[in-house]
mmCIF file of C-alpha atoms and ligand atoms in Angstrom:
data_model
loop_
_atom_site.group_PDB
_atom_site.id
_atom_site.type_symbol
_atom_site.label_atom_id
_atom_site.label_comp_id
_atom_site.label_asym_id
_atom_site.label_seq_id
_atom_site.Cartn_x
_atom_site.Cartn_y
_atom_site.Cartn_z
ATOM 1 C CA MET R 1 -28.755 3.436 1.968
ATOM 2 C CA ASN R 2 -32.439 3.544 3.520
ATOM 3 C CA PRO R 3 -34.090 6.802 2.400
ATOM 4 C CA LEU R 4 -34.665 6.858 6.327
ATOM 5 C CA HIS R 5 -31.242 6.145 7.213
ATOM 6 C CA SER R 6 -30.018 8.979 4.517
ATOM 7 C CA THR R 7 -32.313 11.585 6.000
ATOM 8 C CA PHE R 8 -31.078 11.783 9.055
ATOM 9 C CA ILE R 9 -27.573 11.073 8.812
ATOM 10 C CA GLU R 10 -24.537 12.442 11.205
ATOM 11 C CA HIS R 11 -22.520 13.938 8.339
ATOM 12 C CA GLN R 12 -19.906 15.219 10.748
ATOM 13 C CA LEU R 13 -19.240 11.994 12.349
ATOM 14 C CA SER R 14 -17.353 9.523 9.544
ATOM 15 C CA GLY R 15 -15.084 7.135 8.966
ATOM 16 C CA ARG R 16 -13.838 5.044 12.202
ATOM 17 C CA TYR R 17 -11.590 7.099 13.719
ATOM 18 C CA ILE R 18 -14.629 8.465 16.652
ATOM 19 C CA CYS R 19 -12.986 9.830 20.240
ATOM 20 C CA ASN R 20 -14.813 12.485 22.488
ATOM 21 C CA THR R 21 -13.259 15.342 20.297
ATOM 22 C CA HIS R 22 -15.743 14.128 17.043
ATOM 23 C CA ILE R 23 -18.889 14.017 19.620
ATOM 24 C CA GLU R 24 -18.331 16.660 22.165
ATOM 25 C CA PRO R 25 -19.480 19.648 19.173
ATOM 26 C CA LEU R 26 -23.139 17.098 19.082
ATOM 27 C CA LEU R 27 -23.425 17.406 22.121
ATOM 28 C CA SER R 28 -25.287 20.593 23.045
ATOM 29 C CA ALA R 29 -28.033 19.880 20.426
ATOM 30 C CA TYR R 30 -29.264 17.539 23.393
ATOM 31 C CA ASN R 31 -29.954 16.940 27.109
ATOM 32 C CA THR R 32 -26.424 15.432 27.616
ATOM 33 C CA THR R 33 -24.946 15.083 31.086
ATOM 34 C CA VAL R 34 -21.235 14.127 32.709
ATOM 35 C CA ILE R 35 -21.625 10.925 34.366
ATOM 36 C CA GLY R 36 -18.203 10.347 35.592
ATOM 37 C CA HIS R 37 -14.535 11.005 34.170
ATOM 38 C CA SER R 38 -12.326 7.802 32.658
ATOM 39 C CA GLU R 39 -8.968 6.856 34.121
ATOM 40 C CA THR R 40 -6.758 9.333 33.011
ATOM 41 C CA GLY R 41 -10.132 12.082 33.760
ATOM 42 C CA LEU R 42 -11.503 12.149 30.478
ATOM 43 C CA PRO R 43 -15.155 12.675 30.704
ATOM 44 C CA ILE R 44 -18.088 10.599 30.402
ATOM 45 C CA TYR R 45 -21.268 11.494 28.495
ATOM 46 C CA ARG R 46 -24.446 10.070 28.806
ATOM 47 C CA ILE R 47 -27.379 11.317 26.409
ATOM 48 C CA CYS R 48 -30.772 11.184 27.675
ATOM 49 C CA VAL R 49 -34.137 11.315 25.216
ATOM 50 C CA GLY R 50 -37.695 10.628 25.403
ATOM 51 C CA ALA R 51 -39.751 10.151 29.013
ATOM 52 C CA GLY R 52 -41.856 7.352 28.678
ATOM 53 C CA LYS R 53 -42.058 4.060 30.598
ATOM 54 C CA THR R 54 -40.273 1.304 28.712
ATOM 55 C CA LYS R 55 -36.769 1.919 29.528
ATOM 56 C CA VAL R 56 -33.730 1.811 27.985
ATOM 57 C CA LEU R 57 -29.943 1.627 28.266
ATOM 58 C CA MET R 58 -27.667 1.659 25.158
ATOM 59 C CA TRP R 59 -23.857 1.845 25.764
ATOM 60 C CA SER R 60 -21.414 2.494 23.035
ATOM 61 C CA GLN R 61 -17.779 1.612 22.631
ATOM 62 C CA MET R 62 -16.537 0.317 25.550
ATOM 63 C CA HIS R 63 -14.069 -1.107 23.326
ATOM 64 C CA GLY R 64 -12.388 2.501 22.094
ATOM 65 C CA ASN R 65 -11.501 1.137 18.349
ATOM 66 C CA GLU R 66 -15.767 0.107 17.907
ATOM 67 C CA SER R 67 -16.924 3.153 16.605
ATOM 68 C CA THR R 68 -19.707 1.878 14.388
ATOM 69 C CA THR R 69 -22.398 1.936 16.468
ATOM 70 C CA THR R 70 -21.530 5.412 17.765
ATOM 71 C CA LYS R 71 -22.705 6.861 14.614
ATOM 72 C CA SER R 72 -25.841 4.935 14.423
ATOM 73 C CA VAL R 73 -26.219 6.673 17.935
ATOM 74 C CA PHE R 74 -26.173 9.852 16.831
ATOM 75 C CA ASP R 75 -27.981 8.972 13.250
ATOM 76 C CA LEU R 76 -30.389 7.707 15.505
ATOM 77 C CA LEU R 77 -30.705 10.668 18.301
ATOM 78 C CA ARG R 78 -31.665 13.339 14.700
ATOM 79 C CA PHE R 79 -33.847 10.664 13.945
ATOM 80 C CA LEU R 80 -35.544 10.867 17.315
ATOM 81 C CA GLN R 81 -36.257 14.533 17.391
ATOM 82 C CA SER R 82 -38.113 14.857 14.355
ATOM 83 C CA ASP R 83 -39.699 11.135 14.872
ATOM 84 C CA LYS R 84 -41.412 11.412 17.939
ATOM 85 C CA SER R 85 -43.937 8.985 17.283
ATOM 86 C CA LEU R 86 -41.082 6.038 19.151
ATOM 87 C CA ILE R 87 -39.632 8.075 21.631
ATOM 88 C CA GLU R 88 -43.370 8.580 22.904
ATOM 89 C CA PRO R 89 -43.274 4.890 24.732
ATOM 90 C CA LEU R 90 -39.490 4.653 25.958
ATOM 91 C CA GLN R 91 -37.017 6.514 28.014
ATOM 92 C CA LEU R 92 -33.371 6.656 26.483
ATOM 93 C CA SER R 93 -30.467 6.508 28.728
ATOM 94 C CA ILE R 94 -27.173 6.298 26.053
ATOM 95 C CA ILE R 95 -23.828 6.115 26.863
ATOM 96 C CA PRO R 96 -22.024 7.352 23.282
ATOM 97 C CA ILE R 97 -19.095 6.993 23.734
ATOM 98 C CA LEU R 98 -17.858 4.473 27.593
ATOM 99 C CA ASN R 99 -14.293 4.315 26.687
ATOM 100 C CA PRO R 100 -12.951 8.043 25.703
ATOM 101 C CA ASP R 101 -9.502 7.101 26.452
ATOM 102 C CA GLY R 102 -9.326 3.901 24.234
ATOM 103 C CA ALA R 103 -11.377 5.856 21.521
ATOM 104 C CA LYS R 104 -8.655 8.411 21.968
ATOM 105 C CA SER R 105 -6.006 6.025 21.347
ATOM 106 C CA TYR R 106 -8.266 3.325 18.578
ATOM 107 C CA ASN R 107 -7.044 1.129 21.508
ATOM 108 C CA ARG R 108 -9.637 -1.869 22.361
ATOM 109 C CA PHE R 109 -8.779 -1.940 26.175
ATOM 110 C CA ASN R 110 -9.018 1.398 28.506
ATOM 111 C CA ALA R 111 -5.952 3.187 29.343
ATOM 112 C CA ASN R 112 -4.894 0.705 31.861
ATOM 113 C CA GLN R 113 -5.155 -2.168 29.297
ATOM 114 C CA VAL R 114 -7.964 -3.868 30.320
ATOM 115 C CA ASP R 115 -11.058 -4.972 28.534
ATOM 116 C CA LEU R 116 -13.909 -3.204 29.674
ATOM 117 C CA ASN R 117 -16.032 -6.151 29.013
ATOM 118 C CA ARG R 118 -13.674 -8.472 30.861
ATOM 119 C CA ASP R 119 -14.306 -5.722 33.845
ATOM 120 C CA ALA R 120 -18.532 -6.766 34.982
ATOM 121 C CA ILE R 121 -17.479 -8.955 38.346
ATOM 122 C CA ASP R 122 -14.234 -6.918 39.308
ATOM 123 C CA LEU R 123 -15.762 -3.258 38.548
ATOM 124 C CA SER R 124 -11.401 -2.714 38.722
ATOM 125 C CA GLN R 125 -11.776 0.095 36.325
ATOM 126 C CA VAL R 126 -13.304 3.369 36.624
ATOM 127 C CA GLU R 127 -15.736 3.260 33.239
ATOM 128 C CA SER R 128 -16.787 -0.227 34.863
ATOM 129 C CA ARG R 129 -18.043 1.386 38.028
ATOM 130 C CA ILE R 130 -19.515 4.469 36.066
ATOM 131 C CA LEU R 131 -21.702 2.026 33.684
ATOM 132 C CA ARG R 132 -22.883 0.044 36.935
ATOM 133 C CA LYS R 133 -24.205 2.776 38.391
ATOM 134 C CA GLU R 134 -26.271 3.516 35.541
ATOM 135 C CA PHE R 135 -27.758 0.736 35.111
ATOM 136 C CA ASP R 136 -28.445 0.497 38.705
ATOM 137 C CA GLU R 137 -29.917 3.673 38.970
ATOM 138 C CA PHE R 138 -31.797 4.170 36.101
ATOM 139 C CA SER R 139 -32.956 0.461 36.528
ATOM 140 C CA PRO R 140 -33.599 -0.008 32.679
ATOM 141 C CA ASP R 141 -36.022 -2.474 31.338
ATOM 142 C CA TYR R 142 -34.503 -3.067 28.481
ATOM 143 C CA ALA R 143 -30.114 -2.708 27.788
ATOM 144 C CA PHE R 144 -28.542 -2.597 24.324
ATOM 145 C CA ASN R 145 -24.457 -3.548 24.109
ATOM 146 C CA LEU R 146 -23.051 -1.915 21.480
ATOM 147 C CA HIS R 147 -20.044 -3.690 20.069
ATOM 148 C CA ASP R 148 -18.366 -3.555 16.562
ATOM 149 C CA GLN R 149 -16.904 -7.376 15.087
ATOM 150 C CA ARG R 150 -13.358 -7.646 13.195
ATOM 151 C CA THR R 151 -13.757 -7.935 9.219
ATOM 152 C CA ILE R 152 -13.315 -12.351 10.228
ATOM 153 C CA PHE R 153 -16.570 -13.220 10.934
ATOM 154 C CA GLY R 154 -18.732 -14.559 8.195
ATOM 155 C CA VAL R 155 -22.357 -15.619 7.930
ATOM 156 C CA GLU R 156 -21.823 -19.261 5.869
ATOM 157 C CA ALA R 157 -20.069 -17.320 2.365
ATOM 158 C CA LYS R 158 -20.755 -13.928 3.396
ATOM 159 C CA PRO R 159 -19.195 -11.911 5.523
ATOM 160 C CA ALA R 160 -21.604 -10.521 8.863
ATOM 161 C CA THR R 161 -23.017 -7.046 8.484
ATOM 162 C CA LEU R 162 -24.566 -7.174 11.931
ATOM 163 C CA SER R 163 -24.325 -10.193 14.967
ATOM 164 C CA LEU R 164 -27.156 -9.934 16.901
ATOM 165 C CA LEU R 165 -26.726 -12.195 20.856
ATOM 166 C CA ALA R 166 -29.613 -12.104 23.653
ATOM 167 C CA PRO R 167 -25.971 -13.420 25.663
ATOM 168 C CA ALA R 168 -26.215 -16.933 27.877
ATOM 169 C CA LEU R 169 -27.314 -15.840 32.385
ATOM 170 C CA ASP R 170 -25.331 -19.633 33.569
ATOM 171 C CA LYS R 171 -23.217 -21.631 32.244
ATOM 172 C CA GLU R 172 -26.158 -24.380 31.060
ATOM 173 C CA ARG R 173 -27.047 -21.230 28.798
ATOM 174 C CA SER R 174 -30.221 -21.256 29.340
ATOM 175 C CA PHE R 175 -33.371 -19.374 28.326
ATOM 176 C CA ASN R 176 -35.520 -18.267 31.255
ATOM 177 C CA ASP R 177 -38.120 -15.582 30.790
ATOM 178 C CA CYS R 178 -35.221 -12.645 30.594
ATOM 179 C CA ARG R 179 -32.589 -13.867 28.036
ATOM 180 C CA ASN R 180 -36.268 -14.766 26.143
ATOM 181 C CA LYS R 181 -37.524 -11.398 25.670
ATOM 182 C CA ALA R 182 -33.400 -10.672 23.978
ATOM 183 C CA ALA R 183 -33.939 -13.844 21.523
ATOM 184 C CA GLN R 184 -36.780 -12.131 21.002
ATOM 185 C CA LEU R 185 -35.597 -8.195 20.292
ATOM 186 C CA ALA R 186 -32.952 -9.682 18.230
ATOM 187 C CA ALA R 187 -35.804 -11.895 16.518
ATOM 188 C CA SER R 188 -37.135 -8.498 15.984
ATOM 189 C CA VAL R 189 -34.343 -7.152 14.469
ATOM 190 C CA PHE R 190 -32.930 -9.881 12.430
ATOM 191 C CA GLN R 191 -36.570 -10.927 10.797
ATOM 192 C CA GLY R 192 -36.849 -6.584 10.500
ATOM 193 C CA LEU R 193 -34.017 -6.640 7.905
ATOM 194 C CA GLN R 194 -34.556 -9.553 5.922
ATOM 195 C CA SER R 195 -36.089 -6.874 3.384
ATOM 196 C CA SER R 196 -32.971 -5.074 3.429
ATOM 197 C CA SER R 197 -29.430 -6.546 1.469
ATOM 198 C CA ILE R 198 -28.002 -8.232 4.344
ATOM 199 C CA ALA R 199 -31.406 -10.609 4.751
ATOM 200 C CA SER R 200 -28.356 -13.157 5.068
ATOM 201 C CA GLN R 201 -25.025 -11.161 6.155
ATOM 202 C CA ILE R 202 -26.825 -11.392 9.712
ATOM 203 C CA GLY R 203 -25.369 -13.751 12.736
ATOM 204 C CA ARG R 204 -25.822 -15.551 15.662
ATOM 205 C CA PHE R 205 -23.082 -14.709 17.763
ATOM 206 C CA ASP R 206 -21.145 -17.008 20.236
ATOM 207 C CA ASP R 207 -22.978 -17.356 23.440
ATOM 208 C CA GLN R 208 -20.262 -18.863 25.968
ATOM 209 C CA PHE R 209 -21.295 -17.738 29.632
ATOM 210 C CA ASN R 210 -18.599 -15.547 30.832
ATOM 211 C CA PRO R 211 -20.006 -14.301 33.846
ATOM 212 C CA ASN R 212 -17.333 -11.047 33.345
ATOM 213 C CA CYS R 213 -18.711 -9.739 29.958
ATOM 214 C CA VAL R 214 -21.065 -6.570 30.983
ATOM 215 C CA GLY R 215 -23.706 -8.180 28.626
ATOM 216 C CA ASP R 216 -23.757 -11.445 30.876
ATOM 217 C CA ALA R 217 -23.956 -9.519 33.656
ATOM 218 C CA PHE R 218 -26.505 -8.169 33.215
ATOM 219 C CA GLN R 219 -28.712 -10.910 32.068
ATOM 220 C CA SER R 220 -28.029 -13.194 34.501
ATOM 221 C CA LEU R 221 -30.007 -9.418 37.077
ATOM 222 C CA GLY R 222 -32.726 -9.673 35.381
ATOM 223 C CA VAL R 223 -32.291 -6.997 32.160
ATOM 224 C CA PRO R 224 -32.855 -8.149 28.951
ATOM 225 C CA THR R 225 -29.671 -7.755 26.527
ATOM 226 C CA LEU R 226 -28.846 -7.727 23.674
ATOM 227 C CA LEU R 227 -26.015 -7.001 22.165
ATOM 228 C CA ILE R 228 -25.469 -5.892 19.256
ATOM 229 C CA GLU R 229 -22.106 -5.777 16.929
ATOM 230 C CA ALA R 230 -21.429 -3.795 13.695
ATOM 231 C CA GLY R 231 -19.140 -5.889 11.305
ATOM 232 C CA HIS R 232 -18.293 -6.030 7.539
ATOM 233 C CA TYR R 233 -20.156 -4.806 4.702
ATOM 234 C CA GLN R 234 -19.114 -5.441 0.868
ATOM 235 C CA ASP R 235 -16.245 -2.716 0.112
ATOM 236 C CA ASP R 236 -16.829 -0.482 3.370
ATOM 237 C CA TYR R 237 -13.995 -0.872 5.715
ATOM 238 C CA HIS R 238 -14.837 2.610 6.551
ATOM 239 C CA ARG R 239 -17.820 1.418 7.884
ATOM 240 C CA GLU R 240 -20.370 4.464 6.627
ATOM 241 C CA LYS R 241 -22.945 1.574 5.194
ATOM 242 C CA THR R 242 -22.932 -0.744 8.073
ATOM 243 C CA ARG R 243 -24.074 2.149 9.897
ATOM 244 C CA THR R 244 -27.165 2.327 8.117
ATOM 245 C CA PHE R 245 -27.971 -0.936 9.172
ATOM 246 C CA VAL R 246 -26.827 -0.947 12.630
ATOM 247 C CA PHE R 247 -29.464 2.164 12.380
ATOM 248 C CA ASP R 248 -31.958 -0.101 11.309
ATOM 249 C CA ALA R 249 -31.514 -2.796 14.205
ATOM 250 C CA TYR R 250 -31.977 0.717 16.619
ATOM 251 C CA VAL R 251 -35.287 1.188 14.795
ATOM 252 C CA LEU R 252 -36.288 -1.886 15.063
ATOM 253 C CA ALA R 253 -35.469 -2.819 18.453
ATOM 254 C CA LEU R 254 -36.822 -0.185 19.808
ATOM 255 C CA GLN R 255 -40.470 -0.261 18.367
ATOM 256 C CA ALA R 256 -40.280 -3.468 19.029
ATOM 257 C CA ILE R 257 -40.160 -2.242 22.711
ATOM 258 C CA GLY R 258 -42.302 0.587 22.171
ATOM 259 C CA THR R 259 -45.094 -1.203 20.486
ATOM 260 C CA SER R 260 -44.848 -4.910 22.631
ATOM 261 C CA ASN R 261 -44.623 -6.588 19.073
ATOM 262 C CA PHE R 262 -41.687 -9.236 19.327
ATOM 263 C CA SER R 263 -40.554 -11.079 16.688
ATOM 264 C CA ASP R 264 -41.046 -14.699 17.423
ATOM 265 C CA PHE R 265 -38.541 -16.421 19.834
ATOM 266 C CA SER R 266 -38.232 -19.201 17.482
ATOM 267 C CA ILE R 267 -37.126 -16.278 14.782
ATOM 268 C CA TYR R 268 -33.422 -16.601 17.166
ATOM 269 C CA HIS R 269 -33.053 -19.940 17.056
ATOM 270 C CA SER R 270 -33.262 -19.677 13.243
ATOM 271 C CA ILE R 271 -30.667 -17.123 12.931
ATOM 272 C CA PRO R 272 -27.538 -18.617 11.558
ATOM 273 C CA GLN R 273 -24.084 -18.376 13.290
ATOM 274 C CA ASN R 274 -21.513 -16.528 12.441
ATOM 275 C CA LYS R 275 -17.524 -17.712 12.257
ATOM 276 C CA LYS R 276 -14.336 -16.899 11.835
ATOM 277 C CA ILE R 277 -14.044 -17.777 8.673
ATOM 278 C CA PHE R 278 -12.618 -14.489 6.147
ATOM 279 C CA PHE R 279 -9.831 -12.710 5.486
ATOM 280 C CA ASP R 280 -9.094 -9.635 3.785
ATOM 281 C CA TYR R 281 -7.505 -10.906 1.796
ATOM 282 C CA LEU R 282 -7.565 -14.743 0.377
ATOM 283 C CA PHE R 283 -4.762 -15.684 -1.845
ATOM 284 C CA ARG R 284 -5.757 -19.330 -3.509
ATOM 285 C CA ASN R 285 -3.139 -21.859 -4.443
ATOM 286 C CA VAL R 286 -0.210 -19.553 -4.630
ATOM 287 C CA HIS R 287 3.545 -20.191 -5.128
ATOM 288 C CA TYR R 288 5.150 -18.601 -1.771
ATOM 289 C CA VAL R 289 8.751 -19.259 0.557
ATOM 290 C CA ASP R 290 7.688 -20.175 4.363
ATOM 291 C CA ARG R 291 10.964 -20.670 6.781
ATOM 292 C CA GLY R 292 12.948 -21.284 3.609
ATOM 293 C CA LYS R 293 11.132 -23.631 1.917
ATOM 294 C CA GLU R 294 9.542 -23.047 -1.384
ATOM 295 C CA LYS R 295 5.280 -23.981 -1.008
ATOM 296 C CA THR R 296 1.931 -23.930 -3.385
ATOM 297 C CA GLY R 297 -1.104 -23.239 -0.827
ATOM 298 C CA ASP R 298 -3.515 -19.907 0.226
ATOM 299 C CA VAL R 299 -1.911 -17.737 1.939
ATOM 300 C CA GLY R 300 -4.327 -14.674 4.006
ATOM 301 C CA LEU R 301 -4.200 -11.558 4.718
ATOM 302 C CA GLN R 302 -5.616 -8.931 7.413
ATOM 303 C CA TYR R 303 -5.526 -5.548 7.914
ATOM 304 C CA LYS R 304 -4.489 -4.267 11.226
ATOM 305 C CA GLU R 305 -6.152 -0.891 11.407
ATOM 306 C CA VAL R 306 -3.280 2.078 12.143
ATOM 307 C CA LEU R 307 -3.953 5.043 14.144
ATOM 308 C CA ASN R 308 -1.808 7.743 12.247
ATOM 309 C CA SER R 309 -2.710 11.768 12.369
ATOM 310 C CA ASN R 310 -6.444 11.289 13.048
ATOM 311 C CA GLN R 311 -6.812 8.662 10.232
ATOM 312 C CA ILE R 312 -7.391 5.297 10.834
ATOM 313 C CA GLU R 313 -4.936 3.190 7.998
ATOM 314 C CA PHE R 314 -4.717 -0.235 6.686
ATOM 315 C CA HIS R 315 -1.815 -2.042 6.291
ATOM 316 C CA PRO R 316 -2.317 -5.326 5.153
ATOM 317 C CA VAL R 317 -0.403 -7.998 7.300
ATOM 318 C CA PHE R 318 0.174 -11.974 6.625
ATOM 319 C CA THR R 319 -1.560 -14.071 9.184
ATOM 320 C CA ALA R 320 -2.223 -17.556 7.788
ATOM 321 C CA ALA R 321 -0.823 -19.869 4.815
ATOM 322 C CA GLY R 322 -1.457 -23.410 3.494
ATOM 323 C CA ASP R 323 -4.680 -25.281 3.275
ATOM 324 C CA LEU R 324 -7.028 -22.348 3.490
ATOM 325 C CA SER R 325 -10.113 -23.878 1.442
ATOM 326 C CA LYS R 326 -12.527 -23.107 4.132
ATOM 327 C CA ALA R 327 -12.105 -19.920 4.625
ATOM 328 C CA TYR R 328 -12.576 -16.997 2.168
ATOM 329 C CA GLY R 329 -11.920 -13.755 0.883
ATOM 330 C CA HIS R 330 -13.967 -10.448 0.750
ATOM 331 C CA ILE R 331 -11.055 -9.818 -1.837
ATOM 332 C CA GLU R 332 -10.131 -13.395 -4.343
ATOM 333 C CA PRO R 333 -7.264 -11.937 -6.301
ATOM 334 C CA ASN R 334 -6.089 -13.362 -9.474
ATOM 335 C CA CYS R 335 -3.053 -14.609 -8.712
ATOM 336 C CA GLU R 336 -2.324 -16.505 -11.944
ATOM 337 C CA ASN R 337 1.316 -15.897 -12.841
ATOM 338 C CA LEU R 338 2.018 -14.497 -9.716
ATOM 339 C CA GLU R 339 6.063 -15.145 -8.582
ATOM 340 C CA PRO R 340 6.285 -16.704 -5.521
ATOM 341 C CA PHE R 341 6.538 -14.382 -3.242
ATOM 342 C CA VAL R 342 8.086 -14.640 1.398
ATOM 343 C CA PHE R 343 5.487 -15.129 3.502
ATOM 344 C CA LYS R 344 6.380 -14.239 7.346
ATOM 345 C CA ILE R 345 3.764 -13.554 9.657
ATOM 346 C CA GLU R 346 3.427 -10.194 10.648
ATOM 347 C CA GLU R 347 5.106 -9.156 7.915
ATOM 348 C CA SER R 348 3.687 -6.014 6.180
ATOM 349 C CA ALA R 349 2.322 -7.694 2.725
ATOM 350 C CA GLN R 350 2.066 -4.115 1.235
ATOM 351 C CA ASN R 351 4.611 -5.012 -1.927
ATOM 352 C CA LEU R 352 2.200 -8.426 -2.817
ATOM 353 C CA LEU R 353 -0.743 -5.994 -3.413
ATOM 354 C CA LYS R 354 0.869 -3.363 -4.915
ATOM 355 C CA SER R 355 2.299 -5.962 -7.751
ATOM 356 C CA LEU R 356 -0.912 -6.931 -8.651
ATOM 357 C CA ASN R 357 -2.270 -3.161 -8.455
ATOM 358 C CA LEU R 358 -4.538 -3.648 -5.336
HETATM 359 ZN ZN1 ZN V 401 -16.152 -4.834 21.296
#
């Protein structure tokens, strides 16, 4: 863990399940306002920090089950309280949990089962309108769109612990001054992390244009927008290690903005594209029974994240079988002498892991 981050970690937040009840005890330490209520009436908070001239809007957990960037927000807030130099030129408006209903039920969607990151044009949901109102009234110079990505993403043969994107602003995925600025911001984060242990675990997210995605919408409205996706780090399913790299990413991005000292735009294009190439477990060359037929091949398992008594449980399920030679497993068990087992998509793989003492 980086020594800077470990000093400022907000120990009251940990694990994957983070909702309003977790952050509410922390809010009185900050300049917090309720800027509206969710579809079921839960408060949506905004924290303001700094009085500098460059304005940055950050929002986290628009997807309710994507909490890592929220933990890092509170680590950042603690850091900003003790180190005034970073915040001096800046003014931040931070919405730590935009989708409190989804956060409560550990769900990507809001209470009406709408993906808020596909609602930028329609603004059909109250949470989308609250974010848009904050965007219009605060009138940021930069925007940070904060998410988690699944463990399936990798960079080459390694997990993608962070993914960055300067979202597209049109179908042609063209670059104008605004998108170039966002790319430079991503480049500053990427370059700053080259001395860390995730130097080769940072990917560039797919930039297909979708005007209903909030990042794409804000970018096309002329505000440089950076997407940060927190991802998997080796053995870190609770994303406590990943949160430290997200914290670093925030500090690096805010430093670049505050000092107007950005990395070169060409570095952005050198960031390798992330790909969906990982399983949580990959069993290579095993015997399995699929729809009554015995086969030999590879079998992939993914964890399903299940909320149970305010804790996230990780339930392994079978997701793919066949030739998975181009994929990787975060864990690739030794399967010599493994008896043939039944493969059934979505079926629990708990017994298989048990038989291997995993
Ligand atoms: Zn997301």
